[in-house]
CSV table of N, CA and C and ligand atoms in Angstrom, one decimal:
chain,number,residue,atom,x,y,z
A,1,MET,N,-121.4,86.8,180.7
A,1,MET,CA,-122.2,87.2,179.6
A,1,MET,C,-121.6,86.8,178.2
A,2,GLU,N,-122.5,86.3,177.4
A,2,GLU,CA,-122.0,85.8,176.1
A,2,GLU,C,-121.5,86.9,175.2
A,3,ALA,N,-122.3,88.1,175.2
A,3,ALA,CA,-121.9,89.2,174.4
A,3,ALA,C,-120.5,89.7,174.8
A,4,CYS,N,-120.3,89.8,176.1
A,4,CYS,CA,-119.0,90.3,176.6
A,4,CYS,C,-117.8,89.5,176.1
A,5,ASN,N,-117.9,88.1,176.2
A,5,ASN,CA,-116.9,87.3,175.7
A,5,ASN,C,-116.6,87.5,174.2
A,6,GLN,N,-117.7,87.6,173.5
A,6,GLN,CA,-117.6,87.9,172.1
A,6,GLN,C,-116.8,89.2,171.8
A,7,GLN,N,-117.3,90.2,172.5
A,7,GLN,CA,-116.7,91.5,172.2
A,7,GLN,C,-115.2,91.6,172.7
A,8,ARG,N,-115.0,91.0,173.8
A,8,ARG,CA,-113.6,91.0,174.4
A,8,ARG,C,-112.6,90.4,173.5
A,9,ALA,N,-113.0,89.3,172.7
A,9,ALA,CA,-112.1,88.7,171.8
A,9,ALA,C,-111.7,89.6,170.7
A,10,LEU,N,-112.5,90.6,170.5
A,10,LEU,CA,-112.2,91.6,169.4
A,10,LEU,C,-111.3,92.7,169.8
A,11,ILE,N,-111.2,92.9,171.2
A,11,ILE,CA,-110.5,94.1,171.7
A,11,ILE,C,-109.0,94.2,171.2
A,12,PRO,N,-108.2,93.1,171.2
A,12,PRO,CA,-106.8,93.3,170.7
A,12,PRO,C,-106.8,93.7,169.2
A,13,SER,N,-107.6,93.1,168.4
A,13,SER,CA,-107.7,93.5,167.0
A,13,SER,C,-108.1,94.9,166.9
A,14,TYR,N,-109.1,95.3,167.7
A,14,TYR,CA,-109.6,96.7,167.6
A,14,TYR,C,-108.5,97.7,168.0
A,15,LEU,N,-107.7,97.4,169.0
A,15,LEU,CA,-106.6,98.3,169.4
A,15,LEU,C,-105.6,98.4,168.4
A,16,ASP,N,-105.4,97.3,167.6
A,16,ASP,CA,-104.4,97.3,166.5
A,16,ASP,C,-104.9,97.9,165.3
A,17,GLY,N,-106.2,98.3,165.3
A,17,GLY,CA,-106.8,98.9,164.1
A,17,GLY,C,-107.1,98.0,163.0
A,18,GLU,N,-107.3,96.7,163.4
A,18,GLU,CA,-107.4,95.6,162.4
A,18,GLU,C,-108.9,95.3,162.1
A,19,LEU,N,-109.8,95.9,162.9
A,19,LEU,CA,-111.2,95.6,162.7
A,19,LEU,C,-111.8,96.5,161.6
A,20,SER,N,-112.8,95.9,160.8
A,20,SER,CA,-113.5,96.6,159.9
A,20,SER,C,-114.5,97.5,160.7
A,21,GLU,N,-115.0,98.5,160.0
A,21,GLU,CA,-116.0,99.4,160.7
A,21,GLU,C,-117.2,98.6,161.1
A,22,ALA,N,-117.6,97.6,160.4
A,22,ALA,CA,-118.8,96.8,160.7
A,22,ALA,C,-118.6,96.0,162.0
A,23,GLN,N,-117.3,95.6,162.3
A,23,GLN,CA,-117.0,94.9,163.5
A,23,GLN,C,-116.7,95.9,164.6
A,24,ALA,N,-116.1,97.0,164.3
A,24,ALA,CA,-115.7,98.0,165.4
A,24,ALA,C,-116.9,98.7,166.0
A,25,ALA,N,-117.9,99.0,165.1
A,25,ALA,CA,-119.0,99.8,165.6
A,25,ALA,C,-119.8,99.2,166.8
A,26,PRO,N,-120.1,97.9,166.7
A,26,PRO,CA,-120.8,97.2,167.8
A,26,PRO,C,-119.9,97.1,169.0
A,27,LEU,N,-118.6,96.9,168.8
A,27,LEU,CA,-117.7,96.8,169.9
A,27,LEU,C,-117.6,98.2,170.7
A,28,ARG,N,-117.5,99.2,169.9
A,28,ARG,CA,-117.5,100.6,170.5
A,28,ARG,C,-118.7,100.8,171.4
A,29,LYS,N,-119.9,100.4,170.8
A,29,LYS,CA,-121.1,100.6,171.5
A,29,LYS,C,-121.1,99.8,172.8
A,30,HIS,N,-120.6,98.6,172.7
A,30,HIS,CA,-120.6,97.7,173.9
A,30,HIS,C,-119.7,98.3,174.9
A,31,LEU,N,-118.5,98.8,174.5
A,31,LEU,CA,-117.5,99.3,175.5
A,31,LEU,C,-118.1,100.5,176.2
A,32,LEU,N,-118.9,101.3,175.5
A,32,LEU,CA,-119.6,102.5,176.1
A,32,LEU,C,-120.6,102.0,177.2
A,33,ALA,N,-121.2,100.9,176.9
A,33,ALA,CA,-122.3,100.4,177.8
A,33,ALA,C,-121.7,99.5,178.9
A,34,CYS,N,-120.6,98.8,178.7
A,34,CYS,CA,-120.1,97.8,179.6
A,34,CYS,C,-118.8,98.2,180.3
A,35,GLN,N,-118.9,98.5,181.6
A,35,GLN,CA,-117.8,98.9,182.4
A,35,GLN,C,-116.7,97.9,182.4
A,36,ASP,N,-117.0,96.6,182.5
A,36,ASP,CA,-116.1,95.5,182.6
A,36,ASP,C,-115.2,95.4,181.3
A,37,CYS,N,-115.9,95.5,180.2
A,37,CYS,CA,-115.2,95.4,178.9
A,37,CYS,C,-114.3,96.6,178.7
A,38,ARG,N,-114.8,97.8,179.2
A,38,ARG,CA,-114.1,99.0,179.0
A,38,ARG,C,-112.7,98.9,179.8
A,39,ASN,N,-112.8,98.3,181.0
A,39,ASN,CA,-111.6,98.1,181.8
A,39,ASN,C,-110.7,97.2,181.1
A,40,GLN,N,-111.3,96.1,180.6
A,40,GLN,CA,-110.5,95.1,179.8
A,40,GLN,C,-109.7,95.8,178.7
A,41,ALA,N,-110.4,96.6,177.9
A,41,ALA,CA,-109.8,97.3,176.8
A,41,ALA,C,-108.8,98.3,177.3
A,42,GLN,N,-109.1,99.0,178.4
A,42,GLN,CA,-108.1,99.9,178.9
A,42,GLN,C,-106.8,99.2,179.3
A,43,GLY,N,-107.0,98.0,180.0
A,43,GLY,CA,-105.8,97.3,180.4
A,43,GLY,C,-105.0,96.8,179.2
A,44,GLU,N,-105.6,96.3,178.2
A,44,GLU,CA,-104.9,95.9,177.0
A,44,GLU,C,-104.2,97.0,176.3
A,45,LYS,N,-104.8,98.2,176.3
A,45,LYS,CA,-104.3,99.3,175.7
A,45,LYS,C,-103.0,99.8,176.3
A,46,SER,N,-103.0,99.8,177.7
A,46,SER,CA,-101.8,100.3,178.4
A,46,SER,C,-100.7,99.2,178.2
A,47,LEU,N,-101.1,97.9,178.2
A,47,LEU,CA,-100.1,96.9,178.0
A,47,LEU,C,-99.4,97.0,176.6
A,48,LYS,N,-100.2,97.3,175.6
A,48,LYS,CA,-99.7,97.5,174.3
A,48,LYS,C,-98.7,98.7,174.2
A,49,ALA,N,-99.2,99.8,174.9
A,49,ALA,CA,-98.4,101.0,174.9
A,49,ALA,C,-97.0,100.7,175.6
A,50,TRP,N,-97.1,99.9,176.6
A,50,TRP,CA,-95.8,99.5,177.3
A,50,TRP,C,-94.9,98.9,176.4
A,51,PHE,N,-95.4,97.9,175.6
A,51,PHE,CA,-94.5,97.2,174.7
A,51,PHE,C,-94.0,98.1,173.5
A,52,ARG,N,-94.9,99.0,173.2
A,52,ARG,CA,-94.6,99.9,172.0
A,52,ARG,C,-93.4,100.8,172.4
A,53,THR,N,-93.4,101.3,173.6
A,53,THR,CA,-92.3,102.3,174.0
A,53,THR,C,-91.0,101.6,174.3
A,54,GLU,N,-91.1,100.2,174.5
A,54,GLU,CA,-89.9,99.5,174.8
A,54,GLU,C,-89.1,99.3,173.6
A,55,GLY,N,-87.8,99.1,173.7
A,55,GLY,CA,-87.0,98.8,172.5
A,55,GLY,C,-86.0,99.9,172.1
A,56,PRO,N,-85.1,99.6,171.3
A,56,PRO,CA,-84.0,100.6,170.9
A,56,PRO,C,-84.5,101.7,170.0
A,57,ALA,N,-85.7,101.6,169.4
A,57,ALA,CA,-86.2,102.6,168.5
A,57,ALA,C,-86.4,104.0,169.1
A,58,GLU,N,-86.4,104.0,170.4
A,58,GLU,CA,-86.6,105.3,171.1
A,58,GLU,C,-85.4,106.2,170.9
A,59,VAL,N,-84.2,105.6,170.9
A,59,VAL,CA,-83.0,106.4,170.7
A,59,VAL,C,-82.5,106.5,169.3
A,60,PRO,N,-82.3,107.8,168.8
A,60,PRO,CA,-81.9,107.9,167.4
A,60,PRO,C,-80.6,107.2,167.1
A,61,GLU,N,-80.4,106.7,165.9
A,61,GLU,CA,-79.2,106.0,165.6
A,61,GLU,C,-78.0,106.9,165.7
A,62,GLY,N,-76.9,106.4,166.3
A,62,GLY,CA,-75.7,107.2,166.5
A,62,GLY,C,-75.8,108.2,167.5
A,63,PHE,N,-76.8,108.2,168.3
A,63,PHE,CA,-77.0,109.2,169.3
A,63,PHE,C,-75.9,109.2,170.4
A,64,ALA,N,-75.6,108.0,170.9
A,64,ALA,CA,-74.6,107.9,171.9
A,64,ALA,C,-73.2,108.4,171.4
A,65,ALA,N,-72.9,107.9,170.1
A,65,ALA,CA,-71.6,108.3,169.5
A,65,ALA,C,-71.5,109.8,169.4
A,66,ARG,N,-72.6,110.4,169.0
A,66,ARG,CA,-72.6,111.9,168.8
A,66,ARG,C,-72.3,112.6,170.1
A,67,ILE,N,-73.0,112.1,171.1
A,67,ILE,CA,-72.8,112.7,172.5
A,67,ILE,C,-71.4,112.6,172.9
A,68,ALA,N,-70.9,111.3,172.8
A,68,ALA,CA,-69.5,111.1,173.2
A,68,ALA,C,-68.5,112.0,172.4
A,69,ARG,N,-68.7,112.1,171.1
A,69,ARG,CA,-67.8,112.9,170.3
A,69,ARG,C,-67.8,114.3,170.8
A,70,ARG,N,-69.1,114.8,171.0
A,70,ARG,CA,-69.2,116.2,171.4
A,70,ARG,C,-68.5,116.4,172.8
A,71,ALA,N,-68.7,115.4,173.7
A,71,ALA,CA,-68.1,115.6,175.0
A,71,ALA,C,-66.6,115.6,174.9
A,72,PHE,N,-66.0,114.8,174.0
A,72,PHE,CA,-64.6,114.7,173.9
A,72,PHE,C,-64.1,116.0,173.2
A,73,ASP,N,-64.9,116.6,172.5
A,73,ASP,CA,-64.5,117.9,171.8
A,73,ASP,C,-64.6,119.1,172.8
A,74,GLY,N,-65.1,118.8,174.0
A,74,GLY,CA,-65.2,119.8,175.0
A,74,GLY,C,-66.4,120.7,174.7
A,75,ASP,N,-67.5,120.0,174.2
A,75,ASP,CA,-68.7,120.8,173.8
A,75,ASP,C,-69.3,121.3,175.1
A,76,THR,N,-69.7,122.6,175.0
A,76,THR,CA,-70.3,123.2,176.1
A,76,THR,C,-71.8,123.4,175.9
A,77,GLY,N,-72.3,122.8,174.8
A,77,GLY,CA,-73.7,122.9,174.5
A,77,GLY,C,-74.0,123.9,173.4
A,78,GLU,N,-72.9,124.7,173.1
A,78,GLU,CA,-73.1,125.7,172.0
A,78,GLU,C,-72.8,125.1,170.7
A,79,PRO,N,-73.4,125.6,169.6
A,79,PRO,CA,-73.1,125.1,168.3
A,79,PRO,C,-71.7,125.0,168.0
A,80,VAL,N,-71.2,123.9,167.4
A,80,VAL,CA,-69.8,123.7,167.1
A,80,VAL,C,-69.6,123.8,165.6
A,81,ALA,N,-68.5,124.4,165.2
A,81,ALA,CA,-68.2,124.5,163.8
A,81,ALA,C,-67.9,123.1,163.3
A,82,PRO,N,-68.1,122.8,162.0
A,82,PRO,CA,-67.9,121.4,161.5
A,82,PRO,C,-66.4,121.0,161.7
A,83,LEU,N,-66.3,119.7,162.1
A,83,LEU,CA,-64.9,119.2,162.4
A,83,LEU,C,-63.9,119.4,161.3
A,84,PRO,N,-64.2,119.1,160.0
A,84,PRO,CA,-63.2,119.2,159.0
A,84,PRO,C,-62.6,120.5,158.9
A,85,ALA,N,-63.4,121.6,159.0
A,85,ALA,CA,-62.8,122.9,158.9
A,85,ALA,C,-61.9,123.2,160.1
A,86,GLN,N,-62.2,122.7,161.3
A,86,GLN,CA,-61.3,122.9,162.4
A,86,GLN,C,-60.0,122.2,162.2
A,87,ASN,N,-60.0,121.0,161.6
A,87,ASN,CA,-58.8,120.2,161.5
A,87,ASN,C,-57.9,120.6,160.3
A,88,GLU,N,-58.5,121.1,159.3
A,88,GLU,CA,-57.8,121.4,158.1
A,88,GLU,C,-57.0,122.7,158.2
A,89,ALA,N,-57.5,123.7,158.9
A,89,ALA,CA,-56.9,125.0,159.0
A,89,ALA,C,-55.4,124.9,159.5
A,90,PRO,N,-55.1,124.2,160.6
A,90,PRO,CA,-53.7,124.1,161.0
A,90,PRO,C,-52.8,123.5,160.0
A,91,ILE,N,-53.3,122.4,159.3
A,91,ILE,CA,-52.5,121.7,158.3
A,91,ILE,C,-52.2,122.7,157.2
A,92,LEU,N,-53.2,123.4,156.7
A,92,LEU,CA,-53.0,124.3,155.6
A,92,LEU,C,-52.0,125.4,156.0
A,93,ARG,N,-52.1,125.9,157.2
A,93,ARG,CA,-51.2,126.9,157.7
A,93,ARG,C,-49.8,126.3,157.7
A,94,PHE,N,-49.6,125.1,158.1
A,94,PHE,CA,-48.3,124.4,158.2
A,94,PHE,C,-47.7,124.3,156.8
A,95,VAL,N,-48.6,123.8,155.9
A,95,VAL,CA,-48.1,123.6,154.5
A,95,VAL,C,-47.7,124.9,153.9
A,96,LEU,N,-48.5,125.9,154.1
A,96,LEU,CA,-48.2,127.2,153.6
A,96,LEU,C,-46.8,127.7,154.1
A,97,ALA,N,-46.6,127.5,155.4
A,97,ALA,CA,-45.4,128.0,156.1
A,97,ALA,C,-44.2,127.2,155.5
A,98,ALA,N,-44.4,125.9,155.4
A,98,ALA,CA,-43.3,125.0,154.9
A,98,ALA,C,-43.0,125.4,153.5
A,99,THR,N,-44.0,125.7,152.7
A,99,THR,CA,-43.8,126.1,151.3
A,99,THR,C,-43.1,127.4,151.2
A,100,SER,N,-43.4,128.4,152.0
A,100,SER,CA,-42.8,129.7,151.9
A,100,SER,C,-41.3,129.5,152.4
A,101,VAL,N,-41.1,128.7,153.4
A,101,VAL,CA,-39.7,128.4,153.8
A,101,VAL,C,-38.9,127.8,152.7
A,102,ALA,N,-39.5,126.8,152.0
A,102,ALA,CA,-38.8,126.2,150.9
A,102,ALA,C,-38.5,127.2,149.8
A,103,ALA,N,-39.5,128.1,149.5
A,103,ALA,CA,-39.4,129.1,148.5
A,103,ALA,C,-38.2,130.0,148.8
A,104,ALA,N,-38.2,130.4,150.1
A,104,ALA,CA,-37.1,131.3,150.6
A,104,ALA,C,-35.8,130.7,150.4
A,105,VAL,N,-35.7,129.4,150.8
A,105,VAL,CA,-34.4,128.7,150.6
A,105,VAL,C,-34.0,128.6,149.2
A,106,LEU,N,-34.9,128.4,148.3
A,106,LEU,CA,-34.6,128.3,146.8
A,106,LEU,C,-34.1,129.7,146.3
A,107,LEU,N,-34.8,130.7,146.8
A,107,LEU,CA,-34.4,132.1,146.4
A,107,LEU,C,-33.0,132.4,146.8
A,108,ILE,N,-32.7,132.1,148.1
A,108,ILE,CA,-31.3,132.3,148.6
A,108,ILE,C,-30.3,131.5,147.8
A,109,LEU,N,-30.7,130.2,147.6
A,109,LEU,CA,-29.9,129.3,146.8
A,109,LEU,C,-29.5,129.9,145.4
A,110,ALA,N,-30.6,130.4,144.8
A,110,ALA,CA,-30.4,130.9,143.4
A,110,ALA,C,-29.4,132.1,143.5
A,111,ILE,N,-29.6,133.0,144.4
A,111,ILE,CA,-28.8,134.2,144.6
A,111,ILE,C,-27.3,133.7,144.9
A,112,THR,N,-27.2,132.8,145.8
A,112,THR,CA,-25.9,132.3,146.2
A,112,THR,C,-25.1,131.7,145.0
A,113,LEU,N,-25.9,130.9,144.3
A,113,LEU,CA,-25.3,130.2,143.1
A,113,LEU,C,-24.8,131.2,142.1
A,114,ARG,N,-25.7,132.2,141.8
A,114,ARG,CA,-25.3,133.2,140.8
A,114,ARG,C,-24.1,134.0,141.2
A,115,SER,N,-24.1,134.5,142.4
A,115,SER,CA,-23.0,135.3,142.9
A,115,SER,C,-21.7,134.5,143.0
A,116,SER,N,-21.8,133.2,143.3
A,116,SER,CA,-20.6,132.4,143.4
A,116,SER,C,-20.2,131.8,142.0
A,117,ASP,N,-21.1,131.9,141.1
A,117,ASP,CA,-20.8,131.4,139.7
A,117,ASP,C,-19.9,132.4,139.0
A,118,LEU,N,-20.3,133.7,139.2
A,118,LEU,CA,-19.5,134.7,138.4
A,118,LEU,C,-18.0,134.7,138.7
A,119,PRO,N,-17.7,134.7,139.9
A,119,PRO,CA,-16.2,134.7,140.2
A,119,PRO,C,-15.6,133.4,139.8
A,120,SER,N,-16.3,132.3,140.0
A,120,SER,CA,-15.7,131.0,139.8
A,120,SER,C,-15.4,130.8,138.4
A,121,SER,N,-16.1,131.4,137.5
A,121,SER,CA,-15.8,131.3,136.1
A,121,SER,C,-14.5,131.9,135.7
A,122,ASP,N,-14.2,132.9,136.5
A,122,ASP,CA,-12.9,133.6,136.3
A,122,ASP,C,-11.7,132.7,136.9
A,123,ARG,N,-12.1,132.1,138.0
A,123,ARG,CA,-11.1,131.3,138.7
A,123,ARG,C,-10.9,130.0,138.0
A,124,LEU,N,-10.1,129.2,138.5
A,124,LEU,CA,-10.0,127.8,138.0
A,124,LEU,C,-11.2,127.0,138.4
A,125,ARG,N,-11.6,126.1,137.7
A,125,ARG,CA,-12.7,125.2,138.0
A,125,ARG,C,-12.4,124.3,139.2
A,126,ALA,N,-11.3,124.5,139.8
A,126,ALA,CA,-10.9,123.6,140.8
A,126,ALA,C,-11.7,123.7,142.1
A,127,ASP,N,-12.4,124.8,142.3
A,127,ASP,CA,-13.2,124.9,143.6
A,127,ASP,C,-14.4,123.9,143.5
A,128,SER,N,-14.2,122.9,144.4
A,128,SER,CA,-15.3,121.9,144.4
A,128,SER,C,-16.3,122.2,145.5
A,129,ASP,N,-16.1,123.4,146.1
A,129,ASP,CA,-17.0,123.7,147.3
A,129,ASP,C,-18.4,123.9,146.8
A,130,SER,N,-18.6,124.7,145.7
A,130,SER,CA,-20.0,125.0,145.3
A,130,SER,C,-20.9,123.8,145.0
A,131,PRO,N,-20.4,122.9,144.2
A,131,PRO,CA,-21.3,121.8,143.9
A,131,PRO,C,-21.7,121.0,145.2
A,132,GLN,N,-20.7,120.9,146.1
A,132,GLN,CA,-21.0,120.2,147.3
A,132,GLN,C,-22.0,120.9,148.1
A,133,GLN,N,-21.9,122.2,148.2
A,133,GLN,CA,-22.9,123.0,148.9
A,133,GLN,C,-24.2,122.9,148.3
A,134,LEU,N,-24.3,122.9,147.0
A,134,LEU,CA,-25.5,122.7,146.3
A,134,LEU,C,-26.2,121.4,146.7
A,135,GLU,N,-25.4,120.4,146.7
A,135,GLU,CA,-25.9,119.0,147.1
A,135,GLU,C,-26.5,119.1,148.5
A,136,GLU,N,-25.8,119.7,149.3
A,136,GLU,CA,-26.2,119.8,150.7
A,136,GLU,C,-27.5,120.5,150.9
A,137,VAL,N,-27.6,121.7,150.2
A,137,VAL,CA,-28.9,122.5,150.2
A,137,VAL,C,-30.0,121.7,149.7
A,138,LEU,N,-29.8,121.0,148.6
A,138,LEU,CA,-30.9,120.2,147.9
A,138,LEU,C,-31.3,119.1,148.9
A,139,ARG,N,-30.3,118.5,149.5
A,139,ARG,CA,-30.7,117.4,150.5
A,139,ARG,C,-31.5,118.0,151.6
A,140,GLU,N,-31.1,119.2,152.1
A,140,GLU,CA,-31.9,119.8,153.2
A,140,GLU,C,-33.3,120.2,152.7
A,141,LEU,N,-33.4,120.6,151.5
A,141,LEU,CA,-34.7,120.9,150.9
A,141,LEU,C,-35.6,119.7,150.9
A,142,ASP,N,-35.0,118.6,150.5
A,142,ASP,CA,-35.7,117.3,150.4
A,142,ASP,C,-36.2,116.9,151.8
A,143,ARG,N,-35.3,117.1,152.8
A,143,ARG,CA,-35.7,116.8,154.1
A,143,ARG,C,-36.9,117.6,154.6
A,144,VAL,N,-36.8,118.9,154.3
A,144,VAL,CA,-37.9,119.8,154.7
A,144,VAL,C,-39.2,119.4,154.0
A,145,ASN,N,-39.2,119.1,152.7
A,145,ASN,CA,-40.4,118.7,152.0
A,145,ASN,C,-40.9,117.4,152.5
A,146,ALA,N,-40.0,116.5,152.8
A,146,ALA,CA,-40.5,115.2,153.3
A,146,ALA,C,-41.1,115.3,154.6
A,147,LYS,N,-40.5,116.2,155.5
A,147,LYS,CA,-41.1,116.4,156.8
A,147,LYS,C,-42.5,117.0,156.7
A,148,ALA,N,-42.6,118.0,155.8
A,148,ALA,CA,-43.9,118.7,155.7
A,148,ALA,C,-44.9,117.7,155.2
A,149,ALA,N,-44.6,116.9,154.2
A,149,ALA,CA,-45.5,115.9,153.7
A,149,ALA,C,-45.9,114.9,154.8
A,150,LEU,N,-45.0,114.5,155.6
A,150,LEU,CA,-45.2,113.6,156.7
A,150,LEU,C,-46.1,114.2,157.7
A,151,GLU,N,-45.8,115.4,158.1
A,151,GLU,CA,-46.6,116.1,159.1
A,151,GLU,C,-48.1,116.3,158.6
A,152,ALA,N,-48.2,116.7,157.4
A,152,ALA,CA,-49.6,116.9,156.8
A,152,ALA,C,-50.3,115.6,156.8
A,153,GLU,N,-49.6,114.5,156.5
A,153,GLU,CA,-50.3,113.2,156.4
A,153,GLU,C,-50.7,112.7,157.8
A,154,ARG,N,-49.9,113.0,158.8
A,154,ARG,CA,-50.1,112.5,160.1
A,154,ARG,C,-51.3,113.1,160.7
A,155,LYS,N,-51.7,114.3,160.4
A,155,LYS,CA,-52.7,115.0,161.0
A,155,LYS,C,-54.1,114.7,160.4
B,1,ZN,ZN1,-119.0,93.6,178.2
């Protein structure tokens, strides 16, 4: 049938929504009347649907990475607290602990220096112990601070 060939040529464009209403109206009418062309249109439609669902667009971007990350975190499917908050808390605790240790050492150092200073002023300045001890304590403090900074950086 001549009319069928004419209408079938329009089916792909019709399915893509590219036909004007003036072209689409007669085609719709024909499809309602003609079983063969309806089948043809149906076949083309499912073929298009097949191609449309194929491809990477179905999976959201970064989906696999998110799943992997959650799995490594031991996610049980329950909502997880944001990662930064989880990671920063231990570092903050460590820094605070290191700082308070350093503060305590400084306080002890200050008391020691003061108490050792008073008698030493009466004695001869010959006691070289105090400055040496001071150097040692300061070196120890530097070590503690450097270690704290290193630990904080590593995490
Ligand atoms: Zn037909």
